[in-house]
Short mmCIF file of C-alpha atoms and ligand atoms in Angstrom, two decimals:
data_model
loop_
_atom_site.label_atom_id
_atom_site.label_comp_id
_atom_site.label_asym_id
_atom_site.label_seq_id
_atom_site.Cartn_x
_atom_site.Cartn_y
_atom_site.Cartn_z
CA UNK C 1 24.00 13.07 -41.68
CA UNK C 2 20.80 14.06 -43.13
CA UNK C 3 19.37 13.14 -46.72
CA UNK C 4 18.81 16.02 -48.67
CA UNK C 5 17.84 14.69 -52.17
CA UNK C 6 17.72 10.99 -53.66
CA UNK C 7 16.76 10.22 -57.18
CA UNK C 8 15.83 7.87 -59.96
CA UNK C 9 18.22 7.82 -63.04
CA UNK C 10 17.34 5.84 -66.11
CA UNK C 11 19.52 4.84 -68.83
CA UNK C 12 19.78 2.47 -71.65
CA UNK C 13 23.21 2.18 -72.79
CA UNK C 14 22.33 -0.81 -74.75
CA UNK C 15 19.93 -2.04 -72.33
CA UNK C 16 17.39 -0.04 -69.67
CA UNK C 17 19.24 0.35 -66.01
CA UNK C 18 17.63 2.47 -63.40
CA UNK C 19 19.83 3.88 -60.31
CA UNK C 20 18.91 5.64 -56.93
CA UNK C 21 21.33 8.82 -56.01
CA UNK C 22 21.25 9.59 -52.52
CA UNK C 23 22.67 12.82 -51.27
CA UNK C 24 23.37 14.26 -48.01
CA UNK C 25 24.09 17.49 -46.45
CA UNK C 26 27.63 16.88 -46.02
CA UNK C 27 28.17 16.34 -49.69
CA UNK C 28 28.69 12.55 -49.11
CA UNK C 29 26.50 10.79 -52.10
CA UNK C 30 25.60 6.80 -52.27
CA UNK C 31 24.26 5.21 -55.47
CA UNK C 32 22.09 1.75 -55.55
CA UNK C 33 20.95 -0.14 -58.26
CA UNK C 34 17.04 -0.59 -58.99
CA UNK C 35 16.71 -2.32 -62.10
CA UNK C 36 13.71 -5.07 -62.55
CA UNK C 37 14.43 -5.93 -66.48
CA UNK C 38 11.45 -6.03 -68.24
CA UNK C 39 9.47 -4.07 -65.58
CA UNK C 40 12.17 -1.05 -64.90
CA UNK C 41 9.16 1.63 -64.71
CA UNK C 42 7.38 0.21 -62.04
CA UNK C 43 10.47 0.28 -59.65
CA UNK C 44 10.89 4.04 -61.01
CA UNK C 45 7.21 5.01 -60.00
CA UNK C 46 7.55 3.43 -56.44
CA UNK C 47 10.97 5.00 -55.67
CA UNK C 48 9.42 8.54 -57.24
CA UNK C 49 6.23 8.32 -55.80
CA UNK C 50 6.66 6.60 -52.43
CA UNK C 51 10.08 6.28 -51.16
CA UNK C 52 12.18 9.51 -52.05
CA UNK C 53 9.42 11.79 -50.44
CA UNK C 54 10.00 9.53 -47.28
CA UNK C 55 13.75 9.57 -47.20
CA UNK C 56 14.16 13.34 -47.53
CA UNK C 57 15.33 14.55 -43.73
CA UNK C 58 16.24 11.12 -42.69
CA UNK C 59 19.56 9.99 -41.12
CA UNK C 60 21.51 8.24 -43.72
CA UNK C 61 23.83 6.04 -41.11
CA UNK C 62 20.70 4.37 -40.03
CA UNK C 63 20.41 1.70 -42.55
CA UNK C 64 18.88 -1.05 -40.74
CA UNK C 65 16.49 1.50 -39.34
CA UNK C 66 15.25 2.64 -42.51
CA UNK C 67 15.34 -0.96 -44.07
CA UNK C 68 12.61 -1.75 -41.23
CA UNK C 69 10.70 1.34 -42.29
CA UNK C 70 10.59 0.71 -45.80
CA UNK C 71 9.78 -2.91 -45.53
CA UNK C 72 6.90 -2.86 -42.27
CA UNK C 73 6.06 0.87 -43.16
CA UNK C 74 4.47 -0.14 -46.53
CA UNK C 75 2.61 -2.61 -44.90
CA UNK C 76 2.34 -4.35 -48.30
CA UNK C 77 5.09 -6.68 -47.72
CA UNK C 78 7.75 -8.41 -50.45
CA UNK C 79 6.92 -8.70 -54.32
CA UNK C 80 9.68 -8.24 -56.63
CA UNK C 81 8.96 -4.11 -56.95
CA UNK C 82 8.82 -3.41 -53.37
CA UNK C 83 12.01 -5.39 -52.49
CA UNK C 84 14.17 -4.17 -55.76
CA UNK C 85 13.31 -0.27 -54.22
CA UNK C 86 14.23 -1.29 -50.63
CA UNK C 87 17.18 -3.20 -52.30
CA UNK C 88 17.98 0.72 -54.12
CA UNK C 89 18.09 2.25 -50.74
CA UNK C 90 19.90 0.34 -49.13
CA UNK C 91 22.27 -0.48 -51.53
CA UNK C 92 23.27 3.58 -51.74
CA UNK C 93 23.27 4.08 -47.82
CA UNK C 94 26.11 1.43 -47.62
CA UNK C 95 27.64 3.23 -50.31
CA UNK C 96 27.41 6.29 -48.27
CA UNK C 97 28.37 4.55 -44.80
CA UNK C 98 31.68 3.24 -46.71
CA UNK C 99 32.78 6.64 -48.35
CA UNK C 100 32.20 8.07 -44.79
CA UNK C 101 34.26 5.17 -43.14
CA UNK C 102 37.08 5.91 -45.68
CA UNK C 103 36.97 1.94 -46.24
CA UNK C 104 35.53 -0.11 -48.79
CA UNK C 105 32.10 -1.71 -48.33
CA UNK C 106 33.48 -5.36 -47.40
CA UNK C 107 35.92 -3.53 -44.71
CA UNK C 108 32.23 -3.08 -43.07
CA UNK C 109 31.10 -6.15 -43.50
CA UNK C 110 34.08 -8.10 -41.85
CA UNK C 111 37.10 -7.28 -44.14
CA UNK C 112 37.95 -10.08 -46.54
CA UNK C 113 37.29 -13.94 -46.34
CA UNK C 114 39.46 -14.55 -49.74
CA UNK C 115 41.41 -12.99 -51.78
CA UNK C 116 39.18 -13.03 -55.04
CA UNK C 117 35.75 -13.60 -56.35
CA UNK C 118 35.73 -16.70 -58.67
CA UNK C 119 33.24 -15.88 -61.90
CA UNK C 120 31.29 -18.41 -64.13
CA UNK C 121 30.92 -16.76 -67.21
CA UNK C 122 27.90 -17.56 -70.54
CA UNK C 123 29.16 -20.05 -73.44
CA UNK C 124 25.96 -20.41 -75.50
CA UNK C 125 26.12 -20.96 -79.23
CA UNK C 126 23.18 -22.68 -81.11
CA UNK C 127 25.34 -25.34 -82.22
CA UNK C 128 28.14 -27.77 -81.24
CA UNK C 129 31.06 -26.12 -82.89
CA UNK C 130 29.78 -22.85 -82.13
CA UNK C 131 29.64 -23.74 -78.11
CA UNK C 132 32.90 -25.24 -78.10
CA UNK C 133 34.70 -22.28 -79.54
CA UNK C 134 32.54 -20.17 -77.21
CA UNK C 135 33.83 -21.93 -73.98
CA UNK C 136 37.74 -21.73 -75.36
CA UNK C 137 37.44 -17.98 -75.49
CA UNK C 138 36.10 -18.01 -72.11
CA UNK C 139 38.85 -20.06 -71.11
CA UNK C 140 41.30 -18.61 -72.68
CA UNK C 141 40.34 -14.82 -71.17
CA UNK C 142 40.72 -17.28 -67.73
CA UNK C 143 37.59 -17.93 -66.57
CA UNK C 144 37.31 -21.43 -64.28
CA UNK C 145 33.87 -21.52 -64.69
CA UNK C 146 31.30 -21.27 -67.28
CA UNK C 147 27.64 -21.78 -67.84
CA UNK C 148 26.95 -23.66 -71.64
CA UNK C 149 23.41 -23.15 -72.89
CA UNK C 150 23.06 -24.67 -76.53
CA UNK C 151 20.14 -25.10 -79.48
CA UNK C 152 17.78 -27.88 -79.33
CA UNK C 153 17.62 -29.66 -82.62
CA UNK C 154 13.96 -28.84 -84.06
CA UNK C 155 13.41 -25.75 -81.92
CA UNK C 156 14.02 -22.16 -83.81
CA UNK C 157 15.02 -20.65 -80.47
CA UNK C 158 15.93 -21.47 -77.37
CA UNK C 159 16.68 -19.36 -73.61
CA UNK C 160 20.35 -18.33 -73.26
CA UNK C 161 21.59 -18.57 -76.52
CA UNK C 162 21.82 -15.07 -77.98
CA UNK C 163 22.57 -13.11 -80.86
CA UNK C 164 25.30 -11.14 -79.57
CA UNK C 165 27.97 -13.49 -77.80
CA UNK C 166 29.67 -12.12 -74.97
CA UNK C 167 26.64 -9.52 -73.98
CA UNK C 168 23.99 -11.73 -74.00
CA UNK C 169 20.54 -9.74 -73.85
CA UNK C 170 16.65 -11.60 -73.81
CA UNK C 171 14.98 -8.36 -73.85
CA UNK C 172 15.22 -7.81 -77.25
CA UNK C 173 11.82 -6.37 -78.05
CA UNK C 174 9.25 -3.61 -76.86
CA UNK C 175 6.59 -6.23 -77.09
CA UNK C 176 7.93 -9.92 -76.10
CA UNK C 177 8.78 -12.08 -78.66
CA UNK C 178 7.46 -15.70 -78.49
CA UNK C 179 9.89 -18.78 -78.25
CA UNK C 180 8.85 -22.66 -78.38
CA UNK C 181 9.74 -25.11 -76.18
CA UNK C 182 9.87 -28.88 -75.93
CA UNK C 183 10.79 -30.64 -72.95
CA UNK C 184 11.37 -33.96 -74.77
CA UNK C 185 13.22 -32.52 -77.12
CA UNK C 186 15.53 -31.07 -74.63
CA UNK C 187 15.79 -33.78 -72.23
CA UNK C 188 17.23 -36.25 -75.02
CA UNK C 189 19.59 -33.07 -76.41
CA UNK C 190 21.28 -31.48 -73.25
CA UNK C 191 23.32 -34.66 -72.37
CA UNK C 192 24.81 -35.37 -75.17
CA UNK C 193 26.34 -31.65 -75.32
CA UNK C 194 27.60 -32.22 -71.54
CA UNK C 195 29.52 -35.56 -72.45
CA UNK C 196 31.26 -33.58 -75.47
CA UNK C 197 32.49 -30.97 -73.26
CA UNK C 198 33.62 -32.59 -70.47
CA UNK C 199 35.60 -35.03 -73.29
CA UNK C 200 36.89 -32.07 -74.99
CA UNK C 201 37.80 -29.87 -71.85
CA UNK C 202 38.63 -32.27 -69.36
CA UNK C 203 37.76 -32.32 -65.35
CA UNK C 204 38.96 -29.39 -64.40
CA UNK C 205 37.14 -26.53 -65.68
CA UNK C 206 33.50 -26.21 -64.00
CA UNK C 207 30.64 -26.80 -65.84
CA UNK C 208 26.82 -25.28 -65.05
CA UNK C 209 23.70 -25.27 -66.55
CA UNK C 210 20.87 -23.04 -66.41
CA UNK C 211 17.10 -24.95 -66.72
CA UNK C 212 15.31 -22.08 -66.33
CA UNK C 213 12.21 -22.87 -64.73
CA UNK C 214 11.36 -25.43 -67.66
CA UNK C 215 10.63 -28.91 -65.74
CA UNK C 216 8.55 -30.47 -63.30
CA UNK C 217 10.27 -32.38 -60.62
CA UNK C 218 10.37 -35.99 -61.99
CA UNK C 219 11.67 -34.44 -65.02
CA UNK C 220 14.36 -32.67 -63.06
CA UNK C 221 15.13 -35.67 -61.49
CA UNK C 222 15.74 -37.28 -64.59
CA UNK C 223 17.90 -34.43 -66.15
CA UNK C 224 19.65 -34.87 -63.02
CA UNK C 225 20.72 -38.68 -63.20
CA UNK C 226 21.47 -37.91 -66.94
CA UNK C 227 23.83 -35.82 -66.15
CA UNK C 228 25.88 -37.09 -62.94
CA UNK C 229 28.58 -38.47 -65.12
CA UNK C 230 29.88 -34.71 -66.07
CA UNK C 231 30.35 -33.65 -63.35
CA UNK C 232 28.40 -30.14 -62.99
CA UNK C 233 28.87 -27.44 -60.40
CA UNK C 234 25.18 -27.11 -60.68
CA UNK C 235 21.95 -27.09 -62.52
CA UNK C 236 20.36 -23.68 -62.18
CA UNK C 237 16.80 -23.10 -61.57
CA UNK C 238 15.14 -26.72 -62.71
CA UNK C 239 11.63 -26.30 -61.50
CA UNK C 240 9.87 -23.15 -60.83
CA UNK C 241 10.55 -22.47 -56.94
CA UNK C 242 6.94 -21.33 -55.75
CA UNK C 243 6.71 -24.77 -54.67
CA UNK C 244 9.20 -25.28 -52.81
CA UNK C 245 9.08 -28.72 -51.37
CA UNK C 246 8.65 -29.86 -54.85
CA UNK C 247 12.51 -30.06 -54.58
CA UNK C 248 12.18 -32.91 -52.52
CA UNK C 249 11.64 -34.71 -55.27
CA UNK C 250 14.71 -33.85 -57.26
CA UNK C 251 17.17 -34.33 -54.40
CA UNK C 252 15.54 -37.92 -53.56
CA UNK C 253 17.07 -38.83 -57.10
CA UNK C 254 20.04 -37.14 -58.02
CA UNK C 255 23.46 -36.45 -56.66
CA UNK C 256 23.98 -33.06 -59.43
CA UNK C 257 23.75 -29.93 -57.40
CA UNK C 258 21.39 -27.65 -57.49
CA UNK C 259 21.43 -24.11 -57.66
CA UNK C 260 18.09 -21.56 -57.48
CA UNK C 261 16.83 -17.93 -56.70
CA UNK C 262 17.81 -15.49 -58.77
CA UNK C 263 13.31 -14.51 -58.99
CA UNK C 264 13.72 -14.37 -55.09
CA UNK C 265 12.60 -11.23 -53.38
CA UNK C 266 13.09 -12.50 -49.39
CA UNK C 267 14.24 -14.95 -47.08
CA UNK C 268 10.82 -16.24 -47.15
CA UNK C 269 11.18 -17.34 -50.38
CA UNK C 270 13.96 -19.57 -49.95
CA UNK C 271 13.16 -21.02 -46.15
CA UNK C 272 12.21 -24.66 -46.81
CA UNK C 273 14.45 -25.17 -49.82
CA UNK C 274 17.51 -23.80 -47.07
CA UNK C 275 16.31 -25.43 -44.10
CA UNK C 276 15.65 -28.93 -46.11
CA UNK C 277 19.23 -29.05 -47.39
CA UNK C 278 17.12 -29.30 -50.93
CA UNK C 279 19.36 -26.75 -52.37
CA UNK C 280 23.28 -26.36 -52.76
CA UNK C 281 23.51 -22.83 -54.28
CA UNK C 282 21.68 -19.79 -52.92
CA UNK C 283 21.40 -17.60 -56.40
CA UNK C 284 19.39 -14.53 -54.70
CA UNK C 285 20.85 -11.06 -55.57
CA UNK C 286 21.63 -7.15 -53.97
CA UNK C 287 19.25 -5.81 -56.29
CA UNK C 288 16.26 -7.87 -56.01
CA UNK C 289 16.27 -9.27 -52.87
CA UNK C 290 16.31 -5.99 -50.53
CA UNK C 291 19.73 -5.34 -50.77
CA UNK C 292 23.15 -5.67 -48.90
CA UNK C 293 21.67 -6.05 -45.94
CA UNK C 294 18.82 -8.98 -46.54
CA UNK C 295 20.63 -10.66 -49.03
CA UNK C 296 23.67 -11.34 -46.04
CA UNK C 297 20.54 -12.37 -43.87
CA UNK C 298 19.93 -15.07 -46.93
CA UNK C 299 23.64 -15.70 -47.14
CA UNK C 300 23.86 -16.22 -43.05
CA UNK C 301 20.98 -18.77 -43.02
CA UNK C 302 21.97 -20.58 -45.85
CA UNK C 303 25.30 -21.07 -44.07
CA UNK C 304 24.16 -22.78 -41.08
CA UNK C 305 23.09 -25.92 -43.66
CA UNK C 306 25.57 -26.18 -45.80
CA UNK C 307 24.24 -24.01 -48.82
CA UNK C 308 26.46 -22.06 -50.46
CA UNK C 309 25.78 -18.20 -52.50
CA UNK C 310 25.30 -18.33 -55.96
CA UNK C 311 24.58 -15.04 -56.84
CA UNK C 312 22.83 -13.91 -60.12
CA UNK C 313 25.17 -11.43 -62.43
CA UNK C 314 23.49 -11.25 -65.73
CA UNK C 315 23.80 -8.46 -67.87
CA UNK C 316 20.28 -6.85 -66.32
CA UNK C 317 21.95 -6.25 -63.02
CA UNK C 318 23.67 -2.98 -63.31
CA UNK C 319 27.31 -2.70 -62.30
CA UNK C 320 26.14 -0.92 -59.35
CA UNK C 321 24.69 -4.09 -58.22
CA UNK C 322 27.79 -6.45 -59.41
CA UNK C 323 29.95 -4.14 -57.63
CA UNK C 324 28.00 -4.58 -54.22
CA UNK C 325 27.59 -7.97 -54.98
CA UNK C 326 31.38 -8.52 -54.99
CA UNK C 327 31.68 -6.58 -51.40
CA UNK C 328 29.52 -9.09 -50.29
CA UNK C 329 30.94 -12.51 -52.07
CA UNK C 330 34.62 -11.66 -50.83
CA UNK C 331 33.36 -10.63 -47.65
CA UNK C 332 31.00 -14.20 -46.37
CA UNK C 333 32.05 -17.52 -45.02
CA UNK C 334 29.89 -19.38 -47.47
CA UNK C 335 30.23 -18.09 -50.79
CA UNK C 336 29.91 -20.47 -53.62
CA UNK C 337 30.63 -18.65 -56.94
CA UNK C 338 28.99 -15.23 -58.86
CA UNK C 339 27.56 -15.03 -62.28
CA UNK C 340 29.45 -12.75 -64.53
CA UNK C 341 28.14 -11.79 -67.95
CA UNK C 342 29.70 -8.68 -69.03
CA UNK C 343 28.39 -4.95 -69.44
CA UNK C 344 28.91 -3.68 -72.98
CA UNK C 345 31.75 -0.75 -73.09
CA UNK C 346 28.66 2.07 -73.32
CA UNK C 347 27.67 0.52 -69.66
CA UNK C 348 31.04 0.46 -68.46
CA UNK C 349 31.51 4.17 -69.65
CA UNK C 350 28.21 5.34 -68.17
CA UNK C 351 29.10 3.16 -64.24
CA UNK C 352 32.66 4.16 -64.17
CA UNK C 353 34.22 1.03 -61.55
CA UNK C 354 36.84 -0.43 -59.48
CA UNK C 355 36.17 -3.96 -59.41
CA UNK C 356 37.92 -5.72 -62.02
CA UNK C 357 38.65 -9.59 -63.60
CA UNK C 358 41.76 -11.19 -63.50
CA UNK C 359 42.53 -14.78 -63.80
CA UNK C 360 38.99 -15.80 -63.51
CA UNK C 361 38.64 -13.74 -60.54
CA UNK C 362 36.65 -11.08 -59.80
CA UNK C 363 37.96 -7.98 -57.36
CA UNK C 364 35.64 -5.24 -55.70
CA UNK C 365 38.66 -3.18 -55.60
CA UNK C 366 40.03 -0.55 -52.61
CA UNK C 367 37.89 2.38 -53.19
CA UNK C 368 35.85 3.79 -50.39
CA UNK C 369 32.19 2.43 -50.38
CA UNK C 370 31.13 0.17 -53.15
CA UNK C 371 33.73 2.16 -55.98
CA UNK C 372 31.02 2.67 -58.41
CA UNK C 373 29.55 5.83 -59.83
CA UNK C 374 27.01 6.78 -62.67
CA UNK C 375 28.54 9.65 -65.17
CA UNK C 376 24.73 11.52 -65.28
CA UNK C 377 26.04 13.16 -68.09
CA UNK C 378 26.77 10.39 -70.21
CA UNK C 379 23.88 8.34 -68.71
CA UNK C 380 21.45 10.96 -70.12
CA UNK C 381 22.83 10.52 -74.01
CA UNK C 382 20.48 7.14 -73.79
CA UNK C 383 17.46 7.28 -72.92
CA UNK C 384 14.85 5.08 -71.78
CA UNK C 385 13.58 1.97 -74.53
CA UNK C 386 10.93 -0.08 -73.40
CA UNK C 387 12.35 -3.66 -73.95
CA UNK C 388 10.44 -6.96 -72.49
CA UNK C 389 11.38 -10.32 -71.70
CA UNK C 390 10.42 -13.20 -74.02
CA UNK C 391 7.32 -15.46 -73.31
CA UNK C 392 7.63 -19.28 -73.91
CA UNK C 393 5.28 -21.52 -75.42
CA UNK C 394 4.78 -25.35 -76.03
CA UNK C 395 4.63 -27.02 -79.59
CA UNK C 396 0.56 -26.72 -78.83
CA UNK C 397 0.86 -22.95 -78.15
CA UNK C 398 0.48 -23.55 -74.45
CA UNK C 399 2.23 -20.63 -72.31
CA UNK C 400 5.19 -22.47 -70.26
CA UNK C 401 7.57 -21.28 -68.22
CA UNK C 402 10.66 -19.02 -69.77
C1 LIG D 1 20.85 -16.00 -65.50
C2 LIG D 1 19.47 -15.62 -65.81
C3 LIG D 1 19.28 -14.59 -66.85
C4 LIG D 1 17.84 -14.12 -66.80
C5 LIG D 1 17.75 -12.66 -66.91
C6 LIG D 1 16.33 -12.18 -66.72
O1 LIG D 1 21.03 -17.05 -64.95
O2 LIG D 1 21.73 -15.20 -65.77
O3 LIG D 1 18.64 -16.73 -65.94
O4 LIG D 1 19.70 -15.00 -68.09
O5 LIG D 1 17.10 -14.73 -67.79
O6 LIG D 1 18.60 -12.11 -65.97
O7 LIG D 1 16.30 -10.83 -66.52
MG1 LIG D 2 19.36 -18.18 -64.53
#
C-alpha cells in the first residue's frame, strides 16, 4: 500500500494547529498531528521540505520501518522539531493501519486494559472565590480530577490562569508578552490555596498542580513538604528536567508525587528520572515525543519501575493528538491519568471525533483507526496567526523559566 501524497494543513480555529494527511493508492488516508505551539512553522517547513518528498512511494504498513528512517536517516537526531514531524508520520500511518484493520487503533495495540480514560481537567481563577467556583463546575460536568492554578498576591499575572476559563490559551500574542515572577511570593501563597480546597472539597476529588519549570530543587523540596498534608496526585513539572538527577534532591525530601515531561522529545530524555524511581508520572505526549510508537516505548520503560503515564492534553495538542493519545491510555498496563483541557467548538467543528467525556472519563470511541478527521474545507476558513508563548521574568527583570 503505497503513499501517494501526504501534506501539511494549517489552521487556526482559535488557535494555530498543523496536521499531516497521508494518502495511499488504495484510497485509505491517515491524519497525524504536528503542532509545536509557538513554533508551528518550523514543523511545517521540515515536513514540506524534508519528509513528504521522502514518503512519496513508500509502503505505508511499515511504520516501524519508516520511524527508523526518519529518526537515523536525518542523522540529526531528537530536538523538539524533528521528533513532533516523526511524531506526524507516524501518528497518520497508525491511522491508516487501523482503517485498514477495520479496528480501532487500541484493537492494535492490545485491545483494552480499562474501560475508560480518567481526565484531570484546568480550575484556574486569579482569586480564591473565583477558583473555587471554577473547580465546582468542573465537578459538577464530572470530572475526578482537576489541576488548580491561582494568582499570587502582588504579581499582575501568573502561568495557567487565563482569560478565557474553560479554553485556556498562553499564546495570546504575535510577539510574547512578558509576565513576572516571584518565587517567594509563590512559595508562601500556593499552600494556603491547597488547604482551602481540600477543606472545601473533601478527600476524594484529586488535586494537581502544575510548577512549571519555576524552582530549583531545594525549593521543590520545600513546596513539596508544604504540601503533603493535601494530599496531591502530583506536582507537575517543579524543576526544569535538563538536569535530571537534580530530582534526586526533591524525592530525598518529600513524599508528594511528582509528575514531568510534557517538553520531552525521547526516551533519552526521561532515562535517569525513570530508571531512579525519581519520578511518579511520565507526562510525555503522541505529538511531541515521536509518536504512537515511541511514546509506548516511554510508557513500557516507565512500567518496569513503577512510573505511571501522565500524558500532556492542553489545548495546543490538536484533537488528532488527544484522540491517539486516548488509543494509547486505554490500551497500557501503566497508565496514570491524561490532561484534558477542552478544544473550543470551531476546533471541534474543524477535527470532527469519536472520542468523547462521560463521567469524568474519557472514550477513544469504536471507529476504525484513531476516529478523527480534519474537515479541509472548514479548516481553510482560518488561517494561519502567528501567536507565541509568554516569556517570564523576575522582579529584577531577569529572564526565568515560564
Ligand atoms: C500543561 C501545560 C500547558 C503548556 C502549554 C504550552 O500542563 O497543560 O503546562 O499549559 O504551558 O501546553 O504549549
Ligand atoms: Mg504543564
Amino acid at each position: 500500500m503505497r503513499i501517494i501524497d501526504a501534506r501539511v494543513i494549517v489552521s487556526c480555529p482559535g488557535r494555530n494547529f498543523v496536521t499531516l494527511k497521508i494518502e495511499t493508492e488504495s484510497g485509505v488516508y491517515g491524519v497525524g498531528d504536528a503542532t509545536l505551539n509557538g513554533r508551528e512553522m518550523a514543523v511545517v517547513s521540515y515536513l514540506t521540505e524534508h519528509v513528504v518528498p521522502q514518503l512519496i512511494g513508500r509502503d505505508a504498513s511499515r511504520i516501524s520501518d519508516l520511524w527508523e528512517y526518519l529518526y537515523k536517516g536525518a542523522y540529526w537526531r531528537r530536538g523538539p522539531v524533528t521528533m513532533t514531524a516523526i511524531a506526524a508520520v507516524d501518528t497518520a500511518l497508525w491511522d491508516i493501519k487501523g482503517k485498514v484493520a477495520g479496528l480501532p487503533v487500541y484493537q492494535l495495540l492490545g485491545g483494552r486494559a480499562r474501560d475508560g480514560v480518567t481526565v484531570y481537567g484546568h480550575a484556574n481563577a486569579a482569586g480564591f472565590d473565583g477558583l473555587l467556583s471554577e473547580i465546582s463546575g468542573y465537578a459538577d460536568l464530572g470530572y475526578r480530577a482537576v489541576r488548580i492554578q491561582t494568582g499570587i498576591p502582588g504579581l499582575s499575572s501568573t502561568y495557567g490562569v487565563s482569560k478565557d476559563r474553560m479554553f485556556y490559551e498562553p499564546a495570546d500574542a504575535a510577539l510574547p508578552t512578558e509576565n513576572v515572577w516571584s518565587t517567594a511570593r509563590y512559595l508562601n501563597h500556593i499552600p494556603t490555596v491547597f488547604q482551602q480546597v481540600r477543606a472545601e472539597f473533601g478527600p476524594d476529588l484529586k488535586l494537581l498542580h502544575d510548577v512549571h519549570h519555576r524552582l530549583t530543587p531545594i525549593e521543590a523540596a520545600r513546596l513539596g513538604k508544604s504540601l503533603e498534608p493535601y494530599d496531591l496526585t502530583w506536582m507537575e513539572d517543579p524543576v526544569p528536567a535538563e538536569l535530571q538527577e537534580g530530582f534526586r534532591l526533591i524525592r530525598q525530601h518529600t513524599t508528594t508525587p511528582i509528575a514531568v515531561g510534557e517538553v520531552f522529545n525521547t526516551i533519552w530524555d526521561c532515562q535517569q528520572l525513570i530508571t531512579e524511581q525519581l519520578i511518579d508520572y511520565i507526562r510525555a505526549t503522541v505529538v511531541h515525543a515521536g509518536g504512537i510508537t515511541h511514546l509506548r516505548r516511554i510508557f513500557d520503560l516507565a512500567a518496569l519501575y513503577h512510573v505511571r503515564s501522565g500524558s500532556h492534553g492542553a489545548t495546543d495538542l490538536s484533537p488528532v493528538c488527544m484522540a491517539a493519545a486516548l488509543h494509547v491510555d486505554v490500551s497500557i498496563p501503566n497508565f496514570g491519568l491524561q490532561e484534558y483541557m477542552r478544544h473550543t467548538p470551531e476546533t471541534d467543528e474543524v477535527f470532527p471525533h469519536a472520542y468523547h467525556f462521560e463521567d469524568g472519563y474519557l472514550f477513544p470511541g469504536e471507529e476504525p483507526g484513531l476516529g478523527v478527521d480534519i474537515d479541509e474545507e472548514k479548516a481553510a476558513r482560518y488561517p494561519y496567526r502567528p501567536a507565541s508563548l509568554p516569556v517570564n521574568r523576575l522582579e529584577d527583570g531577569t529572564v526565568h523559566s515560564w
